XYZ file of C-alpha atoms in Angstrom:
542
model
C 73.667 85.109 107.254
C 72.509 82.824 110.558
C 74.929 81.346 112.623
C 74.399 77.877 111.266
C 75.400 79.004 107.557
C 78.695 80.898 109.174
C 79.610 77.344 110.877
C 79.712 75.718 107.422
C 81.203 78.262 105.614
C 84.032 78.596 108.562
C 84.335 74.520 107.986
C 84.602 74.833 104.323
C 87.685 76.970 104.050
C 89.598 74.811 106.335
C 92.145 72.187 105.176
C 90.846 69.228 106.979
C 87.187 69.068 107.063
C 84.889 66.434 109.194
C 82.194 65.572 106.961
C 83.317 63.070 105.408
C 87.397 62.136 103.666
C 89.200 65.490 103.293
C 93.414 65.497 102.195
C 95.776 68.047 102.040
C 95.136 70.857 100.223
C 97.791 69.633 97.207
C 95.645 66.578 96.413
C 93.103 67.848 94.008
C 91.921 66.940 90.573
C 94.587 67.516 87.797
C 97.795 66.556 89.617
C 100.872 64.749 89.223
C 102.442 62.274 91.171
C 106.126 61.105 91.513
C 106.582 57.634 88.690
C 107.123 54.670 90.595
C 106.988 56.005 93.739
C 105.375 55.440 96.772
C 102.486 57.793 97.477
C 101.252 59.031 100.759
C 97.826 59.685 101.693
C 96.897 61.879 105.136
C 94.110 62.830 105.506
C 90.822 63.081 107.703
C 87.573 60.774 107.940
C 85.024 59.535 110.412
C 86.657 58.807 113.649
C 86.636 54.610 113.555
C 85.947 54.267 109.951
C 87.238 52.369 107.951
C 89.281 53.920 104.549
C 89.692 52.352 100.818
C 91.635 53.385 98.583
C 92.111 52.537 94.996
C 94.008 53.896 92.671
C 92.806 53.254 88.357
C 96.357 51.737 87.514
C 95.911 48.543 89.197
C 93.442 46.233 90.916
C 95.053 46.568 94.406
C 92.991 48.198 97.291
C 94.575 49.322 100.414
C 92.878 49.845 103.958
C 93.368 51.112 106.983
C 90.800 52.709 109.881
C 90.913 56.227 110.931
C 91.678 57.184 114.357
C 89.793 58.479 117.088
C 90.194 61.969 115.736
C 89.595 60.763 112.612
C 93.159 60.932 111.110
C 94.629 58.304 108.554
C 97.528 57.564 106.462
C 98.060 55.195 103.761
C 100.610 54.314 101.531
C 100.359 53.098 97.711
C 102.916 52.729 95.036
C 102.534 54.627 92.069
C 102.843 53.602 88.417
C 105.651 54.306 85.148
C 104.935 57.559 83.576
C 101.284 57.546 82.393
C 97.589 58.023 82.680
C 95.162 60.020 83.140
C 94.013 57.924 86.439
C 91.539 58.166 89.194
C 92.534 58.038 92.888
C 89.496 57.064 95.046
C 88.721 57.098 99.022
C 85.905 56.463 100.986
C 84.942 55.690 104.381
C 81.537 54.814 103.217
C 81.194 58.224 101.412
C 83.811 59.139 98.181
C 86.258 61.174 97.040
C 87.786 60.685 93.607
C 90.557 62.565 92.340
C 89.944 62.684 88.530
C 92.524 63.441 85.679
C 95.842 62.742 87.643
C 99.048 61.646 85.740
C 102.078 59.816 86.690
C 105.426 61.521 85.622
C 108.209 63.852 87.462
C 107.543 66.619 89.564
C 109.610 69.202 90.528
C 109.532 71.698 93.655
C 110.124 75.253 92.613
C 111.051 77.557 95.472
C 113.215 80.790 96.485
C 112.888 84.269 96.045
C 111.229 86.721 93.875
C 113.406 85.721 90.711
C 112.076 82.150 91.183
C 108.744 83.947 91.950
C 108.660 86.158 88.811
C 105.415 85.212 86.452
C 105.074 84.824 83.095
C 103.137 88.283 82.248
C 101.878 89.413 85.655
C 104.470 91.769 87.227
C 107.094 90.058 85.591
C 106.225 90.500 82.192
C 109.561 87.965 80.479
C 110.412 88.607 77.249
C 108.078 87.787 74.513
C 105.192 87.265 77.618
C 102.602 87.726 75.273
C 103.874 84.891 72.418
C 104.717 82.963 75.751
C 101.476 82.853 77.183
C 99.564 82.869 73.730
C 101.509 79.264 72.961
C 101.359 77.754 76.361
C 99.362 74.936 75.362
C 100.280 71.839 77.343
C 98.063 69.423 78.817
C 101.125 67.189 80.245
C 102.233 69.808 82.027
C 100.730 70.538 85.750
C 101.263 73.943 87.339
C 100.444 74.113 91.388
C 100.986 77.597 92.759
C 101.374 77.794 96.393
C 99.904 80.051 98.433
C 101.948 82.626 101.056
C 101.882 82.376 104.524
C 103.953 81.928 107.330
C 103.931 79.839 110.317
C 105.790 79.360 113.702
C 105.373 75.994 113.840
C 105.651 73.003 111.019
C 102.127 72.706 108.990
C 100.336 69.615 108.231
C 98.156 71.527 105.385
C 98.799 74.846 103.086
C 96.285 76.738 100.713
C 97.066 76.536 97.107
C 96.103 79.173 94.171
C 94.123 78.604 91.438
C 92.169 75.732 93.142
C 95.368 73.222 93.402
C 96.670 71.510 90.342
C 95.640 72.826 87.006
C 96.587 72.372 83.321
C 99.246 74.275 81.782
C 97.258 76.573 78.938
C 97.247 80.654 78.412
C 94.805 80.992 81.332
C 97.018 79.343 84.044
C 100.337 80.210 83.290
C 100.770 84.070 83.286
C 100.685 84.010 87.112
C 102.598 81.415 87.271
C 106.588 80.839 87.683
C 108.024 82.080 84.492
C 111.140 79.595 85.765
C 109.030 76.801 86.961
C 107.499 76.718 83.571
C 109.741 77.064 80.758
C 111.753 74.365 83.159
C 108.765 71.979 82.611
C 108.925 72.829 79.714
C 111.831 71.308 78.416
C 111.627 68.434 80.474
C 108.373 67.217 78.578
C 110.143 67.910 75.231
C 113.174 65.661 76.401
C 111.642 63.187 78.549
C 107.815 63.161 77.139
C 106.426 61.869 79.661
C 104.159 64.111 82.452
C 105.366 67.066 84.200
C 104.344 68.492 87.601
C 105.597 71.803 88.864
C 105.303 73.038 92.079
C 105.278 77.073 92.415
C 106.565 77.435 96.134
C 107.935 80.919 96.403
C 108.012 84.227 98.057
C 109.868 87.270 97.052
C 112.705 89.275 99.126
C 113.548 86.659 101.773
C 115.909 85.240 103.092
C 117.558 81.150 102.927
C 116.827 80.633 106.670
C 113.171 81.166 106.936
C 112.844 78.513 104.081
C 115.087 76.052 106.823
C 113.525 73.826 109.189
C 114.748 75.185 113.352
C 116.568 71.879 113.443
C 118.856 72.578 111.055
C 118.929 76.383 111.843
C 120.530 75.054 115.041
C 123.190 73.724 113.759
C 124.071 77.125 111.038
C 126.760 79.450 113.136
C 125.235 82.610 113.796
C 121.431 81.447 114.696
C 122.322 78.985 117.698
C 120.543 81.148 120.034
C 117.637 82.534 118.195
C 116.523 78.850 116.911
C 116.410 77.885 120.654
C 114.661 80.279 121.728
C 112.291 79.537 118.867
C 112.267 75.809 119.590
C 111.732 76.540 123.727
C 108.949 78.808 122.456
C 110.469 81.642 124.069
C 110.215 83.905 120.872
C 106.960 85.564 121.082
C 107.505 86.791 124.372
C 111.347 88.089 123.639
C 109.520 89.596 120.958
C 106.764 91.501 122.547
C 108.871 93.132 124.830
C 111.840 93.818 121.994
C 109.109 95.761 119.925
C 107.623 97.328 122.889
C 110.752 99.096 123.797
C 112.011 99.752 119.936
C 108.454 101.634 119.242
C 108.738 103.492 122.418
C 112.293 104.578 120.760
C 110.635 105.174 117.601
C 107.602 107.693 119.352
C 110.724 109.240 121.707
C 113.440 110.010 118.198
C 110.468 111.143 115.869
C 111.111 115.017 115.253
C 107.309 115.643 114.645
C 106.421 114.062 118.427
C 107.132 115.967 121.692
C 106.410 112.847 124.085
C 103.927 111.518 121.700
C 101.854 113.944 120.898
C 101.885 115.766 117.259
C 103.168 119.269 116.826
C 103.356 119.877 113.058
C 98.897 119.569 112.418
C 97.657 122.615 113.214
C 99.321 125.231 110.843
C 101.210 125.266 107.872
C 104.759 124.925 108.396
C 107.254 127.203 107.028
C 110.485 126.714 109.176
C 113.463 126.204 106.660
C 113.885 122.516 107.808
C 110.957 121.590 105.358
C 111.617 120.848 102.168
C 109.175 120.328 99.154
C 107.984 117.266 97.035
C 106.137 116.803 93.823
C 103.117 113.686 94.627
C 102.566 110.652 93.877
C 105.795 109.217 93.835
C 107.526 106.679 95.990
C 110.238 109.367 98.072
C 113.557 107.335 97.270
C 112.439 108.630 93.479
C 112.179 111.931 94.834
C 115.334 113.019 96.740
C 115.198 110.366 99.478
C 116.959 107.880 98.072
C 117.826 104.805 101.095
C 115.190 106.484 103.147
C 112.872 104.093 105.615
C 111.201 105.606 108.627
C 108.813 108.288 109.166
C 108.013 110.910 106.583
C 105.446 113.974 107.327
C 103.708 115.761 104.484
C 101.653 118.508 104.574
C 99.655 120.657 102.082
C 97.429 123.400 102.287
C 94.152 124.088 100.317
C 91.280 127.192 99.766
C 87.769 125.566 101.207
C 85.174 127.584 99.049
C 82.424 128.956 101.241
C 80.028 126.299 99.523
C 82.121 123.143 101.422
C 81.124 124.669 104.993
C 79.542 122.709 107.429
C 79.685 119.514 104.590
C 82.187 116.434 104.718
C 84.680 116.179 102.745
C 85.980 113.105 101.126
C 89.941 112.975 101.111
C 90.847 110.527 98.476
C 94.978 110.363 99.044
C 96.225 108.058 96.879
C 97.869 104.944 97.905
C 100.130 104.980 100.838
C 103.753 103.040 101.750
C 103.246 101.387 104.459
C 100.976 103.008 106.882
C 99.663 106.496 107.540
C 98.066 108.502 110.213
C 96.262 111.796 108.336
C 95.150 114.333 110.308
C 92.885 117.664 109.297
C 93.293 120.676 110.909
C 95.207 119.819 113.543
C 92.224 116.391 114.238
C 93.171 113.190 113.663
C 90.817 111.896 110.989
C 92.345 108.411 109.924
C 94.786 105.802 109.952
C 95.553 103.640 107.117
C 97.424 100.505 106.587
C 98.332 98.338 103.204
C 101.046 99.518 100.606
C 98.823 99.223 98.164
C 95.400 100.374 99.898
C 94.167 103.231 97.935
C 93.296 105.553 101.176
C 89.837 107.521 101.471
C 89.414 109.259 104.295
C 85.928 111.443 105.172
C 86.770 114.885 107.287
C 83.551 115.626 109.525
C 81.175 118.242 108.773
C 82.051 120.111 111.672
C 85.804 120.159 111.072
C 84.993 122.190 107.738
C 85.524 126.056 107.675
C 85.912 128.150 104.868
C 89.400 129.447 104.308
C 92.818 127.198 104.460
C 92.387 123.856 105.504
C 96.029 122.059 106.371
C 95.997 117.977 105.432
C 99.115 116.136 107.472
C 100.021 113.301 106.689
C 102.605 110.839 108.961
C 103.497 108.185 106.874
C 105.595 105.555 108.179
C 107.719 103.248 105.847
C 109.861 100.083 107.364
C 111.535 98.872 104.131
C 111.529 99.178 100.482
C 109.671 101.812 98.595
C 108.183 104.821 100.834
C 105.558 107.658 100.523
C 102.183 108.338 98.747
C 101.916 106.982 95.265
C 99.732 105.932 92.620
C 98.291 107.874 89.814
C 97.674 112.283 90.079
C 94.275 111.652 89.466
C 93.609 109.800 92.181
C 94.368 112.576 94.635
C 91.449 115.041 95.134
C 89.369 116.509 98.040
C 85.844 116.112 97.207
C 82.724 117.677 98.690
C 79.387 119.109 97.475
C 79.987 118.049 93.912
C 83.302 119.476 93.654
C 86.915 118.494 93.869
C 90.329 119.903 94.715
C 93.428 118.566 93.122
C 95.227 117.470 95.803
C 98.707 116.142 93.404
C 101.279 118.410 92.507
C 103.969 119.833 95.666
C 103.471 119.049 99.233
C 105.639 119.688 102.211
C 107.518 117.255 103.671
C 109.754 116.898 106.673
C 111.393 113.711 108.092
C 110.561 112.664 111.193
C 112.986 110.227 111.805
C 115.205 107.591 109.511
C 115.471 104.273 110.310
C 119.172 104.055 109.595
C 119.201 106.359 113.003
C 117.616 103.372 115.113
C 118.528 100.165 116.200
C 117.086 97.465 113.877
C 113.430 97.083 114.619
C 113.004 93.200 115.803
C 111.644 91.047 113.501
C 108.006 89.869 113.517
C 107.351 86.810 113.871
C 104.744 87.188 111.012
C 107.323 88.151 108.826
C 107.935 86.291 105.489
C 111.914 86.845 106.576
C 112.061 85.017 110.251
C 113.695 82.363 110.803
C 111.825 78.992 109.572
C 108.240 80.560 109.064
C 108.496 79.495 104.918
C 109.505 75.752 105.756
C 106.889 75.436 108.496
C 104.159 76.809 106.501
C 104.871 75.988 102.887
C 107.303 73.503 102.711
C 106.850 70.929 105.098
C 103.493 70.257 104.320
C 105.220 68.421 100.844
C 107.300 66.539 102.338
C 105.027 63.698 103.013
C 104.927 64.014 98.892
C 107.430 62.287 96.547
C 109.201 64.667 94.428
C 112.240 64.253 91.719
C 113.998 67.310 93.069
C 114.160 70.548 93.839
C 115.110 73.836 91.647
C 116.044 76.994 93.291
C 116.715 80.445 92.700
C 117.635 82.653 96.345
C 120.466 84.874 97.513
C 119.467 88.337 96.945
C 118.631 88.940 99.971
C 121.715 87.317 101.468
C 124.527 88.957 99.423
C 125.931 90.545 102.182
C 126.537 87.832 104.225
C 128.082 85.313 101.597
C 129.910 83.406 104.582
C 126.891 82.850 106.790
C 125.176 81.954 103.566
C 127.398 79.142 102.988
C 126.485 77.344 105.765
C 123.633 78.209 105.467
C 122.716 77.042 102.285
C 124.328 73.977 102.696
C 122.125 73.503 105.982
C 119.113 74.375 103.671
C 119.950 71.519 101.399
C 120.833 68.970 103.903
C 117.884 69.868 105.849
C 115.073 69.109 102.951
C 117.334 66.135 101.806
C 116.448 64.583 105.193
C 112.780 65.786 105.547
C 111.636 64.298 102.375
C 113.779 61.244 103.625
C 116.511 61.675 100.425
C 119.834 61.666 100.664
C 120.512 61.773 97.286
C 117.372 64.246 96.294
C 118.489 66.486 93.312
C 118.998 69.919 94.070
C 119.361 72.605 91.463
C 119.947 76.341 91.460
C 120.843 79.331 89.768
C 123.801 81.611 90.286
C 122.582 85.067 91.533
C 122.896 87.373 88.480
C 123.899 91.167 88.045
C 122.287 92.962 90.318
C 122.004 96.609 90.760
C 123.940 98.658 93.801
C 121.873 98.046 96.890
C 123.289 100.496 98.953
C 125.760 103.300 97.473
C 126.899 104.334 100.866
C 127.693 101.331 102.001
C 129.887 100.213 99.490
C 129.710 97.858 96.419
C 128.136 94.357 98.045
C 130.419 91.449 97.314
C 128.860 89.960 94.672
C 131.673 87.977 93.277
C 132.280 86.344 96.637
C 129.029 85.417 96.939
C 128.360 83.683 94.152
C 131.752 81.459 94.806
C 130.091 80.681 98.175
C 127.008 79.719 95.854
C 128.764 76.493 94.836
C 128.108 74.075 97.300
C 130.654 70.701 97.406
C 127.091 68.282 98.147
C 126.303 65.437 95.065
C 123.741 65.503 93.188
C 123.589 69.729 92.922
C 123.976 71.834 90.088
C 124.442 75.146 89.285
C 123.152 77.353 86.159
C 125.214 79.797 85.144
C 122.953 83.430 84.959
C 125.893 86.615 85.050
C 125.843 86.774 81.037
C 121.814 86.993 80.718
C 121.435 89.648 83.666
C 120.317 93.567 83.903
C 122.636 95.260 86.122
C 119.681 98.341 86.465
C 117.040 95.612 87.091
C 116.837 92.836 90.426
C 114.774 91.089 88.212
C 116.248 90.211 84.395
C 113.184 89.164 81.973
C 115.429 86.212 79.780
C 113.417 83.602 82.415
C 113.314 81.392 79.332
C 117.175 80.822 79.025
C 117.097 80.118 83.146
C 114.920 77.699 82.990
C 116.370 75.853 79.764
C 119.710 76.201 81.540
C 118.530 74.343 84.683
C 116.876 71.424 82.601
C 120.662 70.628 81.240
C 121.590 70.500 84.548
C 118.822 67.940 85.125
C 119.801 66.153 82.097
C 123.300 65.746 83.054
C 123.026 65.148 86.873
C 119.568 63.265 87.551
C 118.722 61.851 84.157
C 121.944 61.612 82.208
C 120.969 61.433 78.992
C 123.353 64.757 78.055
């Protein structure tokens, strides 16, 4: 591929693009838009130009002339519940957004329970009659896509190219909640739906919260400051600096950095044995994060000498660093990377052969896993099993650290989910907002008062609505999170849940839970749970 061809490509995939009119990502064929509201329009054109547009529902036009850098924004009203319109804007060349309807939309946002698709890895009850009857052209589904951000967003990437249909091929990845929440909206209300799938999985209520507000929550005073001053990714650098160097220094398997369990089989009493794949905490290591080294030892046939050999491993939690022999051979990265590594020809004797592996786990599920028959050495046409019992010592468990700094990458820092995925909407009239989040903050239910009250507050005032609905669901049974440290205070939590703001409403989930599972498959009673909540509080018609 020339250079020329990688310049347009590189232009294509980004939000704004300078050929000719380009919107936000979240303006695409197939959407919906708020009923009588007014719509905004940012966007990008030819620097001077001047922009049209006109929407199918009436005979107005609207104008205005695009800056120097080529940005505009216009306003238009939008029409009762109806359609299916066209939206078009030129400046001299067009862009028409076909198929669009005028009805409610709803943001959909929070954690993994929020997150949790239809099928997918979610899998509700009766998924497959579910999906198989999912047949409604009223309904929109927009999926968001994850990412983080320092700094408030102007544009985000959606799945599924933006706003799509609701049918069997767009809603098993989809928010099972979101969904069966449209759902019975369009059965009550009949007119168009839009849904807005903004979620991500394990984190926290202050990285969906704008630094603003963050400022004003007890407990984050200082680290929103510092975040605001841009003082962060400095403070950061140097906090992870010194925490690794504590890391490399604590790590049993490291004498001042350098490996000393790689060349040899070790037998000293201190190692214990495991049977792999497997995550660890399902193997005797229950509440273990850190560092993890396993070793086995296999018969190279005379045949293999001189050859390379092909180490297929698996898949590995988080990272790895596998060494042969006492030679590093490969690092790996991704907790669900399938690792295959290739030991060199000249590394290959006949006789024993020792793999090591240093795996390296910071949260969650550890260790090498997948399926057994993914785990073979493989040279000259022949494999070695390489599943079955390992060695395995640990090196050192978090728990015995300081808690590693949080990167600013993370999907848990503070603010990262508003910059990136929420603000981006709040140029976009909405009805309200349903939420499911506190899993990850049920140890804290005092901070999380405040702070979910901040959270609230804060998008009330971005989207410039005092009054803007906001729904949620009470945090269900949930299994023990941490034995040792004593039963989490659910029940105190879930009071501090119930926030004194109008225009909120909670639905009641503790009878339709799975105390053994964070994630309880009856989506379908959520969701029709959180639609009477709509019908009492914003539409009142129950």
């Amino acid at each position: 591929m020339n250079k020329y061809k990688l310049i347009l490509l590189a232009l294509s995939m980004t939000g704004f693009v300078q050929a000719k009119v380009t919107l936000p990502a979240f303006f695409t064929n197939n959407m919906v838009i708020q009923q009588n509201s007014t719509l905004t329009l940012p966007g990008k054109a030819k620097a001077g130009k001047n922009i049209t547009v006109k929407a199918s529902w009436n005979d107005n036009k609207f104008t205005t002339k695009a800056t120097a850098d080529g940005s505009f924004r216009i306003e238009i009203p939008t029409p009762a519940a109806g359609g299916p319109y066209t939206i078009t804007i030129s400046d001299g060349e067009t862009l028409t957004l076909k198929n669009v309807l005028a009805g409610e939309v709803w943001f959909c946002s929070g954690q993994s329970n929020m997150e949790m698709p239809v099928a997918g890895w979610g899998k509700v009850m009766n998924y497959e009659q579910e999906v198989a009857e999912a047949k409604y052209p009223s309904i929109r589904l927009l999926q968001v896509k994850k990412t983080t951000s320092v700094t408030p967003a102007e544009n985000v990437e959606m799945n599924m190219g933006g706003w799509q249909e609701c049918n069997s091929s767009t809603v098993p990845e989809f928010s099972a909640i979101a969904y069966f929440y449209a759902r019975e909206l369009w059965k009550e209300l009949n007119v168009p739906i839009g849904v807005i799938d903004c979620t991500w999985g394990g984190t926290p209520a202050e990285a969906w919260t704008s630094i603003g507000s963050l400022k004003q929550v007890p407990g984050f005073e200082i680290q929103a400051s510092k975040i605001e001053k841009s003082e962060a990714i400095a403070a950061y650098q140097q906090e992870i600096k010194e925490w690794q160097e504590l890391l490399v220094t604590k790590d049993a398997g490291l004498n001042k950095g350098i490996p000393m369990w790689i060349s040899s089989l070790q037998t000293d009493p201190t190692w214990k044995t495991m049977e792999l794949p497997g995550y660890w905490e399902q193997k005797g290591l229950h509440g273990v994060d850190g560092i993890v080294w396993f070793q086995r030892e296999i018969e190279i046939p005379s045949s293999w000498e001189g050859k390379e050999i092909t180490l297929n491993l698996g898949m590995i939690d988080d990272e790895d660093v596998t060494y042969y022999n006492g030679k590093e051979i490969a690092k790996g990265y991704g907790y669900s990377t399938p690792r295959h590594y290739t030991v060199p020809a000249e590394l290959v004797k006949a006789g024993k052969g020792v793999i090591t592996i240093r795996v390296s786990d910071s949260g969650g599920e550890g260790g090498i896993h997948g399926e057994g028959k993914d785990m073979f050495a493989e040279a000259n046409g022949q494999k070695i099993k390489l599943e079955g019992i390992w060695n395995y010592r640990i090196g050192i468990a978090l728990g015995d650290l300081p808690p590693a700094p949080m990167s600013l990458e993370s999907s848990s820092y503070p603010s990262v989910l508003y910059n990136a995925m929420v603000h981006p909407f709040t140029i976009f009239p909405i009805k309200g907002v349903i939420w499911y989040q506190g899993e990850n903050d049920v140890w804290k239910p005092e901070l999380y008062a405040e702070m979910f009250r901040a959270l609230i507050l804060d998008w009330r005032k971005k989207w410039k609505k005092e009054d803007l609905p906001f729904l949620y669901v009470q945090i269900s049974l949930l299994p023990e999170i941490d034995p040792e440290a004593g039963e989490p205070p659910y029940q105190l939590f879930r009071e501090k849940q119930c926030v004194a703001l109008p225009n909120t409403g909670m639905a009641y989930s503790l009878d339709i839970g799975d105390p053994y599972d964070v994630h309880p498959r009856n989506k379908k009673v959520v969701g029709e749970r959180l639609a009477e909540q709509a019908f009492r509080i914003v539409y009142e018609i129950k």
